[in-house]
mmCIF file with all atom_site columns, C-alpha atoms in Angstrom:
data_model
loop_
_atom_site.group_PDB
_atom_site.id
_atom_site.type_symbol
_atom_site.label_atom_id
_atom_site.label_alt_id
_atom_site.label_comp_id
_atom_site.label_asym_id
_atom_site.label_entity_id
_atom_site.label_seq_id
_atom_site.pdbx_PDB_ins_code
_atom_site.Cartn_x
_atom_site.Cartn_y
_atom_site.Cartn_z
_atom_site.occupancy
_atom_site.B_iso_or_equiv
_atom_site.pdbx_formal_charge
_atom_site.auth_seq_id
_atom_site.auth_comp_id
_atom_site.auth_asym_id
_atom_site.auth_atom_id
_atom_site.pdbx_PDB_model_num
ATOM 1   C CA . MET A 1 1   ? 114.169 107.524 105.990 1.00 80.00 ? 206 MET A CA 1
ATOM 2   C CA . THR A 1 2   ? 115.387 104.010 106.694 1.00 82.00 ? 207 THR A CA 1
ATOM 3   C CA . ALA A 1 3   ? 115.659 101.301 104.032 1.00 79.00 ? 208 ALA A CA 1
ATOM 4   C CA . VAL A 1 4   ? 115.817 97.692  105.213 1.00 80.00 ? 209 VAL A CA 1
ATOM 5   C CA . ILE A 1 5   ? 117.328 95.202  102.772 1.00 76.00 ? 210 ILE A CA 1
ATOM 6   C CA . MET A 1 6   ? 116.525 91.473  103.025 1.00 77.00 ? 211 MET A CA 1
ATOM 7   C CA . PRO A 1 7   ? 117.421 88.626  102.602 1.00 59.00 ? 212 PRO A CA 1
ATOM 8   C CA . ARG A 1 8   ? 121.175 88.773  102.092 1.00 51.00 ? 213 ARG A CA 1
ATOM 9   C CA . GLY A 1 9   ? 123.741 91.175  103.387 1.00 46.00 ? 214 GLY A CA 1
ATOM 10  C CA . PHE A 1 10  ? 126.520 93.071  101.706 1.00 45.00 ? 215 PHE A CA 1
ATOM 11  C CA . ILE A 1 11  ? 128.680 90.441  103.325 1.00 44.00 ? 216 ILE A CA 1
ATOM 12  C CA . CYS A 1 12  ? 127.271 87.645  105.420 1.00 47.00 ? 217 CYS A CA 1
ATOM 13  C CA . SER A 1 13  ? 128.749 88.820  108.720 1.00 46.00 ? 218 SER A CA 1
ATOM 14  C CA . THR A 1 14  ? 127.109 92.238  108.771 1.00 44.00 ? 219 THR A CA 1
ATOM 15  C CA . PRO A 1 15  ? 126.591 94.242  111.967 1.00 43.00 ? 220 PRO A CA 1
ATOM 16  C CA . ALA A 1 16  ? 122.822 93.899  111.460 1.00 42.00 ? 221 ALA A CA 1
ATOM 17  C CA . LEU A 1 17  ? 123.073 90.126  111.788 1.00 42.00 ? 222 LEU A CA 1
ATOM 18  C CA . THR A 1 18  ? 125.116 90.598  114.950 1.00 42.00 ? 223 THR A CA 1
ATOM 19  C CA . ALA A 1 19  ? 122.448 92.944  116.301 1.00 42.00 ? 224 ALA A CA 1
ATOM 20  C CA . ILE A 1 20  ? 119.716 90.429  115.495 1.00 42.00 ? 225 ILE A CA 1
ATOM 21  C CA . ARG A 1 21  ? 121.669 87.661  117.203 1.00 40.00 ? 226 ARG A CA 1
ATOM 22  C CA . ARG A 1 22  ? 122.162 89.830  120.306 1.00 40.00 ? 227 ARG A CA 1
ATOM 23  C CA . SER A 1 23  ? 118.448 90.625  120.473 1.00 38.00 ? 228 SER A CA 1
ATOM 24  C CA . LEU A 1 24  ? 117.390 87.050  119.872 1.00 36.00 ? 229 LEU A CA 1
ATOM 25  C CA . ALA A 1 25  ? 119.905 85.713  122.392 1.00 36.00 ? 230 ALA A CA 1
ATOM 26  C CA . ALA A 1 26  ? 118.231 87.935  124.980 1.00 38.00 ? 231 ALA A CA 1
ATOM 27  C CA . GLY A 1 27  ? 115.133 85.763  124.538 1.00 34.00 ? 232 GLY A CA 1
ATOM 28  C CA . LEU A 1 28  ? 112.811 88.245  122.850 1.00 33.00 ? 233 LEU A CA 1
ATOM 29  C CA . ASN A 1 29  ? 109.566 86.451  122.022 1.00 34.00 ? 234 ASN A CA 1
ATOM 30  C CA . GLY A 1 30  ? 111.242 83.083  122.534 1.00 32.00 ? 235 GLY A CA 1
ATOM 31  C CA . ALA A 1 31  ? 113.175 83.501  119.284 1.00 30.00 ? 236 ALA A CA 1
ATOM 32  C CA . ARG A 1 32  ? 116.147 81.313  118.490 1.00 32.00 ? 237 ARG A CA 1
ATOM 33  C CA . ASP A 1 33  ? 119.514 82.210  116.998 1.00 34.00 ? 238 ASP A CA 1
ATOM 34  C CA . LEU A 1 34  ? 119.925 82.570  113.231 1.00 33.00 ? 239 LEU A CA 1
ATOM 35  C CA . PRO A 1 35  ? 122.183 80.215  111.251 1.00 37.00 ? 240 PRO A CA 1
ATOM 36  C CA . ASP A 1 36  ? 125.886 80.973  111.150 1.00 36.00 ? 241 ASP A CA 1
ATOM 37  C CA . PRO A 1 37  ? 127.020 82.737  107.990 1.00 37.00 ? 242 PRO A CA 1
ATOM 38  C CA . SER A 1 38  ? 129.647 81.222  105.751 1.00 36.00 ? 243 SER A CA 1
ATOM 39  C CA . PRO A 1 39  ? 132.844 83.258  105.336 1.00 38.00 ? 244 PRO A CA 1
ATOM 40  C CA . THR A 1 40  ? 132.333 83.588  101.568 1.00 43.00 ? 245 THR A CA 1
ATOM 41  C CA . PRO A 1 41  ? 128.822 84.434  100.388 1.00 44.00 ? 246 PRO A CA 1
ATOM 42  C CA . PRO A 1 42  ? 127.756 83.623  96.839  1.00 47.00 ? 247 PRO A CA 1
ATOM 43  C CA . ALA A 1 43  ? 128.615 86.531  94.568  1.00 49.00 ? 248 ALA A CA 1
ATOM 44  C CA . SER A 1 44  ? 124.973 86.994  93.556  1.00 52.00 ? 249 SER A CA 1
ATOM 45  C CA . ALA A 1 45  ? 123.828 87.376  97.168  1.00 52.00 ? 250 ALA A CA 1
ATOM 46  C CA . ALA A 1 46  ? 126.196 90.197  98.038  1.00 55.00 ? 251 ALA A CA 1
ATOM 47  C CA . THR A 1 47  ? 125.774 91.781  94.609  1.00 59.00 ? 252 THR A CA 1
ATOM 48  C CA . THR A 1 48  ? 121.981 91.967  94.952  1.00 65.00 ? 253 THR A CA 1
ATOM 49  C CA . ALA A 1 49  ? 122.204 93.737  98.311  1.00 66.00 ? 254 ALA A CA 1
ATOM 50  C CA . ARG A 1 50  ? 124.864 96.147  97.048  1.00 67.00 ? 255 ARG A CA 1
ATOM 51  C CA . LYS A 1 51  ? 122.767 96.958  93.959  1.00 70.00 ? 256 LYS A CA 1
ATOM 52  C CA . MET A 1 52  ? 119.721 97.655  96.110  1.00 73.00 ? 257 MET A CA 1
ATOM 53  C CA . ALA A 1 53  ? 121.713 99.870  98.465  1.00 72.00 ? 258 ALA A CA 1
ATOM 54  C CA . SER A 1 54  ? 123.263 101.827 95.590  1.00 73.00 ? 259 SER A CA 1
ATOM 55  C CA . LEU A 1 55  ? 119.873 102.320 93.926  1.00 74.00 ? 260 LEU A CA 1
ATOM 56  C CA . ILE A 1 56  ? 118.584 103.728 97.192  1.00 77.00 ? 261 ILE A CA 1
ATOM 57  C CA . THR A 1 57  ? 121.537 105.715 98.560  1.00 77.00 ? 262 THR A CA 1
ATOM 58  C CA . GLY A 1 58  ? 124.022 106.061 95.678  1.00 73.00 ? 263 GLY A CA 1
ATOM 59  C CA . THR A 1 59  ? 125.435 109.576 95.423  1.00 71.00 ? 264 THR A CA 1
ATOM 60  C CA . THR A 1 60  ? 125.081 109.673 91.620  1.00 72.00 ? 265 THR A CA 1
ATOM 61  C CA . THR A 1 61  ? 121.936 107.674 90.867  1.00 69.00 ? 266 THR A CA 1
ATOM 62  C CA . GLY A 1 62  ? 120.459 106.923 94.272  1.00 74.00 ? 267 GLY A CA 1
ATOM 63  C CA . ALA A 1 63  ? 116.823 107.808 94.852  1.00 79.00 ? 268 ALA A CA 1
ATOM 64  C CA . ALA A 1 64  ? 117.406 108.912 98.469  1.00 80.00 ? 269 ALA A CA 1
ATOM 65  C CA . PRO A 1 65  ? 121.137 109.491 99.189  1.00 76.00 ? 270 PRO A CA 1
ATOM 66  C CA . LYS A 1 66  ? 120.656 110.340 102.896 1.00 79.00 ? 271 LYS A CA 1
ATOM 67  C CA . THR A 1 67  ? 118.767 107.145 103.675 1.00 82.00 ? 272 THR A CA 1
ATOM 68  C CA . GLU A 1 68  ? 119.983 104.917 106.502 1.00 81.00 ? 273 GLU A CA 1
ATOM 69  C CA . ILE A 1 69  ? 120.504 101.339 105.288 1.00 78.00 ? 274 ILE A CA 1
ATOM 70  C CA . VAL A 1 70  ? 119.720 98.463  107.643 1.00 78.00 ? 275 VAL A CA 1
ATOM 71  C CA . ASP A 1 71  ? 120.975 95.165  106.247 1.00 74.00 ? 276 ASP A CA 1
ATOM 72  C CA . ILE A 1 72  ? 119.229 92.116  107.718 1.00 77.00 ? 277 ILE A CA 1
ATOM 73  C CA . VAL A 1 73  ? 120.404 88.675  106.658 1.00 72.00 ? 278 VAL A CA 1
ATOM 74  C CA . VAL A 1 74  ? 117.534 86.172  106.842 1.00 75.00 ? 279 VAL A CA 1
ATOM 75  C CA . LEU A 1 75  ? 118.906 83.380  104.649 1.00 67.00 ? 280 LEU A CA 1
ATOM 76  C CA . PRO A 1 76  ? 122.076 81.448  105.379 1.00 60.00 ? 281 PRO A CA 1
ATOM 77  C CA . CYS A 1 77  ? 124.955 82.223  103.052 1.00 56.00 ? 282 CYS A CA 1
ATOM 78  C CA . SER A 1 78  ? 125.023 79.161  100.867 1.00 54.00 ? 283 SER A CA 1
ATOM 79  C CA . ARG A 1 79  ? 124.843 78.527  97.177  1.00 50.00 ? 284 ARG A CA 1
ATOM 80  C CA . LYS A 1 80  ? 121.374 76.928  97.637  1.00 54.00 ? 285 LYS A CA 1
ATOM 81  C CA . MET A 1 81  ? 119.845 80.325  98.495  1.00 51.00 ? 286 MET A CA 1
ATOM 82  C CA . THR A 1 82  ? 117.191 78.660  100.639 1.00 57.00 ? 287 THR A CA 1
ATOM 83  C CA . GLY A 1 83  ? 116.364 79.090  104.293 1.00 64.00 ? 288 GLY A CA 1
ATOM 84  C CA . GLU A 1 84  ? 113.793 78.813  107.024 1.00 74.00 ? 289 GLU A CA 1
ATOM 85  C CA . ALA A 1 85  ? 110.629 80.912  107.063 1.00 79.00 ? 290 ALA A CA 1
ATOM 86  C CA . SER A 1 86  ? 111.182 81.387  110.791 1.00 80.00 ? 291 SER A CA 1
ATOM 87  C CA . ASN A 1 87  ? 114.320 83.454  110.062 1.00 80.00 ? 292 ASN A CA 1
ATOM 88  C CA . LEU A 1 88  ? 112.275 85.971  108.092 1.00 84.00 ? 293 LEU A CA 1
ATOM 89  C CA . ILE A 1 89  ? 109.634 86.108  110.815 1.00 86.00 ? 294 ILE A CA 1
ATOM 90  C CA . GLU A 1 90  ? 112.300 86.623  113.497 1.00 85.00 ? 295 GLU A CA 1
ATOM 91  C CA . ALA A 1 91  ? 113.890 89.385  111.422 1.00 85.00 ? 296 ALA A CA 1
ATOM 92  C CA . ALA A 1 92  ? 110.488 91.093  111.143 1.00 89.00 ? 297 ALA A CA 1
ATOM 93  C CA . GLU A 1 93  ? 110.060 90.853  114.925 1.00 88.00 ? 298 GLU A CA 1
ATOM 94  C CA . TRP A 1 94  ? 113.550 92.279  115.461 1.00 85.00 ? 299 TRP A CA 1
ATOM 95  C CA . LEU A 1 95  ? 112.828 95.138  113.082 1.00 88.00 ? 300 LEU A CA 1
ATOM 96  C CA . LEU A 1 96  ? 109.552 95.997  114.820 1.00 89.00 ? 301 LEU A CA 1
ATOM 97  C CA . ILE A 1 97  ? 111.273 95.932  118.231 1.00 86.00 ? 302 ILE A CA 1
ATOM 98  C CA . ARG A 1 98  ? 114.074 98.123  116.836 1.00 83.00 ? 303 ARG A CA 1
ATOM 99  C CA . GLU A 1 99  ? 111.576 100.638 115.510 1.00 85.00 ? 304 GLU A CA 1
ATOM 100 C CA . ALA A 1 100 ? 109.555 100.618 118.748 1.00 84.00 ? 305 ALA A CA 1
ATOM 101 C CA . ASP A 1 101 ? 112.672 101.141 120.874 1.00 79.00 ? 306 ASP A CA 1
ATOM 102 C CA . HIS A 1 102 ? 114.818 103.351 118.656 1.00 78.00 ? 307 HIS A CA 1
ATOM 103 C CA . GLY A 1 103 ? 112.660 104.536 115.766 1.00 76.00 ? 308 GLY A CA 1
ATOM 104 C CA . ASP A 1 104 ? 112.991 108.202 114.915 1.00 82.00 ? 309 ASP A CA 1
ATOM 105 C CA . GLY A 1 105 ? 109.545 108.492 113.334 1.00 83.00 ? 310 GLY A CA 1
ATOM 106 C CA . LYS A 1 106 ? 110.996 108.630 109.821 1.00 86.00 ? 311 LYS A CA 1
ATOM 107 C CA . PRO A 1 107 ? 109.532 106.377 107.131 1.00 90.00 ? 312 PRO A CA 1
ATOM 108 C CA . VAL A 1 108 ? 110.829 102.810 106.904 1.00 90.00 ? 313 VAL A CA 1
ATOM 109 C CA . ILE A 1 109 ? 110.825 100.856 103.646 1.00 91.00 ? 314 ILE A CA 1
ATOM 110 C CA . VAL A 1 110 ? 111.530 97.126  103.757 1.00 92.00 ? 315 VAL A CA 1
ATOM 111 C CA . ASN A 1 111 ? 112.874 95.512  100.575 1.00 89.00 ? 316 ASN A CA 1
ATOM 112 C CA . MET A 1 112 ? 112.445 91.733  100.521 1.00 89.00 ? 317 MET A CA 1
ATOM 113 C CA . SER A 1 113 ? 114.149 90.372  97.412  1.00 84.00 ? 318 SER A CA 1
ATOM 114 C CA . LEU A 1 114 ? 113.192 86.768  98.066  1.00 85.00 ? 319 LEU A CA 1
ATOM 115 C CA . ALA A 1 115 ? 110.435 84.328  97.252  1.00 85.00 ? 320 ALA A CA 1
ATOM 116 C CA . GLY A 1 116 ? 109.386 80.942  98.534  1.00 88.00 ? 321 GLY A CA 1
ATOM 117 C CA . LYS A 1 117 ? 106.391 78.662  98.651  1.00 91.00 ? 322 LYS A CA 1
ATOM 118 C CA . TRP A 1 118 ? 103.153 80.189  99.910  1.00 94.00 ? 323 TRP A CA 1
ATOM 119 C CA . SER A 1 119 ? 103.181 80.689  103.683 1.00 93.00 ? 324 SER A CA 1
ATOM 120 C CA . ARG A 1 120 ? 100.491 82.233  105.857 1.00 94.00 ? 325 ARG A CA 1
ATOM 121 C CA . LYS A 1 121 ? 103.107 82.944  108.554 1.00 92.00 ? 326 LYS A CA 1
ATOM 122 C CA . ILE A 1 122 ? 105.356 84.890  106.177 1.00 92.00 ? 327 ILE A CA 1
ATOM 123 C CA . ASN A 1 123 ? 102.399 86.779  104.713 1.00 94.00 ? 328 ASN A CA 1
ATOM 124 C CA . ASP A 1 124 ? 101.176 87.562  108.241 1.00 94.00 ? 329 ASP A CA 1
ATOM 125 C CA . ALA A 1 125 ? 104.654 88.888  109.193 1.00 93.00 ? 330 ALA A CA 1
ATOM 126 C CA . VAL A 1 126 ? 104.507 91.226  106.196 1.00 94.00 ? 331 VAL A CA 1
ATOM 127 C CA . GLY A 1 127 ? 101.005 92.289  107.236 1.00 94.00 ? 332 GLY A CA 1
ATOM 128 C CA . VAL A 1 128 ? 102.174 93.090  110.767 1.00 93.00 ? 333 VAL A CA 1
ATOM 129 C CA . MET A 1 129 ? 105.049 95.232  109.445 1.00 93.00 ? 334 MET A CA 1
ATOM 130 C CA . MET A 1 130 ? 102.588 97.070  107.207 1.00 94.00 ? 335 MET A CA 1
ATOM 131 C CA . ALA A 1 131 ? 100.139 97.535  110.100 1.00 93.00 ? 336 ALA A CA 1
ATOM 132 C CA . TYR A 1 132 ? 102.929 99.178  112.117 1.00 92.00 ? 337 TYR A CA 1
ATOM 133 C CA . GLY A 1 133 ? 103.522 101.663 109.297 1.00 92.00 ? 338 GLY A CA 1
ATOM 134 C CA . LEU A 1 134 ? 106.478 100.081 107.518 1.00 93.00 ? 339 LEU A CA 1
ATOM 135 C CA . ALA A 1 135 ? 106.224 100.014 103.722 1.00 94.00 ? 340 ALA A CA 1
ATOM 136 C CA . VAL A 1 136 ? 107.097 96.533  102.431 1.00 95.00 ? 341 VAL A CA 1
ATOM 137 C CA . VAL A 1 137 ? 108.226 95.939  98.840  1.00 94.00 ? 342 VAL A CA 1
ATOM 138 C CA . VAL A 1 138 ? 108.622 92.284  97.821  1.00 93.00 ? 343 VAL A CA 1
ATOM 139 C CA . ALA A 1 139 ? 109.826 90.371  94.788  1.00 91.00 ? 344 ALA A CA 1
ATOM 140 C CA . ALA A 1 140 ? 107.215 88.576  92.689  1.00 94.00 ? 345 ALA A CA 1
ATOM 141 C CA . GLY A 1 141 ? 109.656 85.691  92.188  1.00 91.00 ? 346 GLY A CA 1
ATOM 142 C CA . ASN A 1 142 ? 111.422 84.047  89.280  1.00 90.00 ? 347 ASN A CA 1
ATOM 143 C CA . ASN A 1 143 ? 109.380 80.936  88.485  1.00 92.00 ? 348 ASN A CA 1
ATOM 144 C CA . GLY A 1 144 ? 107.341 82.172  85.518  1.00 94.00 ? 349 GLY A CA 1
ATOM 145 C CA . GLU A 1 145 ? 104.163 81.506  87.546  1.00 95.00 ? 350 GLU A CA 1
ATOM 146 C CA . ASP A 1 146 ? 101.391 83.388  89.344  1.00 95.00 ? 351 ASP A CA 1
ATOM 147 C CA . ALA A 1 147 ? 102.981 85.346  92.214  1.00 95.00 ? 352 ALA A CA 1
ATOM 148 C CA . CYS A 1 148 ? 99.929  84.542  94.373  1.00 95.00 ? 353 CYS A CA 1
ATOM 149 C CA . ARG A 1 149 ? 101.369 81.035  94.804  1.00 95.00 ? 354 ARG A CA 1
ATOM 150 C CA . PHE A 1 150 ? 104.480 82.394  96.574  1.00 95.00 ? 355 PHE A CA 1
ATOM 151 C CA . SER A 1 151 ? 105.342 84.322  99.719  1.00 94.00 ? 356 SER A CA 1
ATOM 152 C CA . PRO A 1 152 ? 105.855 87.103  100.524 1.00 94.00 ? 357 PRO A CA 1
ATOM 153 C CA . ALA A 1 153 ? 104.665 88.072  97.009  1.00 95.00 ? 358 ALA A CA 1
ATOM 154 C CA . SER A 1 154 ? 101.101 87.061  97.899  1.00 96.00 ? 359 SER A CA 1
ATOM 155 C CA . ALA A 1 155 ? 100.931 89.146  101.081 1.00 96.00 ? 360 ALA A CA 1
ATOM 156 C CA . ASN A 1 156 ? 97.825  91.335  100.803 1.00 93.00 ? 361 ASN A CA 1
ATOM 157 C CA . ASP A 1 157 ? 99.276  94.763  101.486 1.00 89.00 ? 362 ASP A CA 1
ATOM 158 C CA . ALA A 1 158 ? 102.816 94.376  100.164 1.00 94.00 ? 363 ALA A CA 1
ATOM 159 C CA . VAL A 1 159 ? 103.973 96.168  97.042  1.00 95.00 ? 364 VAL A CA 1
ATOM 160 C CA . THR A 1 160 ? 104.922 93.248  94.782  1.00 95.00 ? 365 THR A CA 1
ATOM 161 C CA . GLU A 1 161 ? 107.334 93.951  91.945  1.00 91.00 ? 366 GLU A CA 1
ATOM 162 C CA . ALA A 1 162 ? 108.187 91.709  88.999  1.00 91.00 ? 367 ALA A CA 1
ATOM 163 C CA . ALA A 1 163 ? 111.309 91.598  86.858  1.00 87.00 ? 368 ALA A CA 1
ATOM 164 C CA . THR A 1 164 ? 111.642 93.587  83.663  1.00 85.00 ? 369 THR A CA 1
ATOM 165 C CA . GLY A 1 165 ? 113.979 93.125  80.743  1.00 81.00 ? 370 GLY A CA 1
ATOM 166 C CA . PRO A 1 166 ? 116.104 95.724  78.949  1.00 84.00 ? 371 PRO A CA 1
ATOM 167 C CA . GLN A 1 167 ? 113.170 96.821  76.761  1.00 85.00 ? 372 GLN A CA 1
ATOM 168 C CA . VAL A 1 168 ? 110.850 97.017  79.823  1.00 83.00 ? 373 VAL A CA 1
ATOM 169 C CA . GLU A 1 169 ? 109.244 93.737  78.834  1.00 85.00 ? 374 GLU A CA 1
ATOM 170 C CA . THR A 1 170 ? 108.409 90.991  81.306  1.00 85.00 ? 375 THR A CA 1
ATOM 171 C CA . PRO A 1 171 ? 110.943 88.141  81.010  1.00 90.00 ? 376 PRO A CA 1
ATOM 172 C CA . GLY A 1 172 ? 109.536 84.612  80.840  1.00 91.00 ? 377 GLY A CA 1
ATOM 173 C CA . PHE A 1 173 ? 111.114 83.685  84.182  1.00 92.00 ? 378 PHE A CA 1
ATOM 174 C CA . SER A 1 174 ? 109.358 86.499  86.075  1.00 93.00 ? 379 SER A CA 1
ATOM 175 C CA . ASN A 1 175 ? 106.341 85.689  88.199  1.00 93.00 ? 380 ASN A CA 1
ATOM 176 C CA . PHE A 1 176 ? 103.223 87.672  87.363  1.00 92.00 ? 381 PHE A CA 1
ATOM 177 C CA . GLY A 1 177 ? 99.895  88.563  88.910  1.00 84.00 ? 382 GLY A CA 1
ATOM 178 C CA . THR A 1 178 ? 96.665  90.416  88.511  1.00 70.00 ? 383 THR A CA 1
#
């Protein structure tokens, strides 16, 4: 199995970002280069990716210790934690090309721990990944609002997950849905 972690890397100069840049530089689908990473990512960005990877592949508590991790950075490493929707779409294209060219037929799960304003293009990119057989799990968001107002949380076929507190309650900041 392969687990793809978005939006931030373990560090912001990961080999996955280099691979995306190489593919995009070759002119695939007219894509442009991604923003340059900063040398020091915000602690929360790297921590989130590391937590996700350890939950998936950790030798003690990981759900699937033999899983290959693909780390794709789609947001620039800045304290603002904002970026362009086109970066996510380009990363989805890169991932689909990677799977078409080098996929081993094993399941692929894409974890997108990000949320932004509603976007048909982002939701469509999630739909395309799902149509090609990739399972996509997305964050509901942290605005305390209906997740249907945000992307990729509102993508039709994505598995959208909300935050939970220590007593398995829904915190007030977590987006929600029906």
